[in-house]
Amino acid sequence: MPENVVIIGSGPAGHTAAIYTARANLKPVMFEGFIAGGIPGGQLMTTTEVENFPGFPEGIEGPQLMDNMRKQNLRFDTKIITEDVTSVDLSSRPFKVSSSSQTIETHAVIISTGATAKRLHVPNEERLWTKGMSACAVCDGALPLFRNKELVVIGGGDSACEEANYLTKFASKVYMIHRRDTLRASKIMADRALNNPKIEVIWNSELVDVLGENQIEAVRLKNSQTNEEQDVSCSGVFYAIGFTPNTTLFKGQIELDDYGYVVAKPDSGETSVPGVFACGDVSDKKYRQAITAAGSGCMAAIDCERWLSETGHTA
Ligand code: NDP
């Protein structure tokens, strides 16, 4: 007998979809991943304090929040498989979802594989990642360690401008480091950043390394025209050089946009294949927040439940 629904991915979107489908008695099966997306639990597993997820007035550590969601799922008997999905077959029904050890047939699939923030992996990055580095200003910018400090944003697109502007609420100054001499960002976003007195753009510059003993203290930059290196003091470094949606498994099987994100109806998570739903960052390049991912997981689950019942797959 095929399963009702297989959920691929274990960030806030996947766990919320699982909680809702489990409570609807659909007995969901979740592939939480193993190493493909880093570690199970998604991007919050590499975040320190989460202060903007409602319900935690004192804040909560990212890994703790994900562990709570996982426990909530186990309470409702979601079957959680700690393996990476290696292939999916959405061309015939029931769909097939395979890992290295098994193939599961299922009537519906909820895709919540997320997106991976691009990083440059400069030499000292791993050592200093949780000590003043981040790929999400909205998530981490308000933390005390960044307040009234000089901060650096890497990138020249809309995200970089948005994040730099956002950080000026807390920082004493924000340097935008861009590898070219013109911004990629849309005019309105670029103007906003360029006209912000707290933002200084350092043009034609690439990040060579991050420096600091136990905390970020500076960045080392190389001018791409003169090859000269300079160190710029700062207390935080935020990557805004784009995201890679984790959609390799689905290429050629469902509609993806030009950036590789799953095209999903915003009010339901329905994809181009009936019975396949998407939620969270894998189909969202605008908000990218834990709470929006969780909300979209809820919506995908409810619409999945309705689809299963309307198509006669569940009693
Ligand atoms: P983009 O791909 O648009 O921009 C990425 C930026 O990072 C570019 O300036 C690029 O430089 C730079 N970059 C990429 N790789 C490297 C590297 N290896 N080293 C140094 N710099 C690098 O990504 P965004 O996340 O900014 O935007 C993605 C999409 O989301 C866009 O469609 C954007 O409009 C949209 N968006 C919309 C927002 C809104 O409407 N509020 C907010 C944020 C994003 P280069 O320019 O030289 O290629």
CSV table of C-alpha atoms in Angstrom, one decimal, residues 149-153 160 163-169 171-176 198-201:
chain,number,residue,atom,x,y,z
A,149,LYS,CA,29.2,48.0,15.8
A,150,GLU,CA,30.6,48.3,12.4
A,151,LEU,CA,29.3,45.5,10.2
A,152,VAL,CA,30.0,44.2,6.7
A,153,VAL,CA,27.6,42.9,4.1
A,160,ALA,CA,22.6,42.8,0.0
A,163,GLU,CA,20.2,43.5,4.5
A,164,ALA,CA,22.6,46.5,4.6
A,165,ASN,CA,19.7,48.9,5.1
A,166,TYR,CA,18.1,46.7,7.7
A,167,LEU,CA,21.4,46.5,9.6
A,168,THR,CA,21.7,50.3,9.9
A,169,LYS,CA,18.9,50.1,12.4
A,171,ALA,CA,24.9,49.1,13.5
A,172,SER,CA,27.0,52.2,13.8
A,173,LYS,CA,28.1,51.7,10.2
A,174,VAL,CA,27.7,49.1,7.4
A,175,TYR,CA,30.2,48.4,4.7
A,176,MET,CA,28.8,46.8,1.6
A,198,LYS,CA,25.4,54.8,7.5
A,199,ILE,CA,26.3,52.7,4.4
A,200,GLU,CA,29.6,52.8,2.6
A,201,VAL,CA,30.1,50.7,-0.5
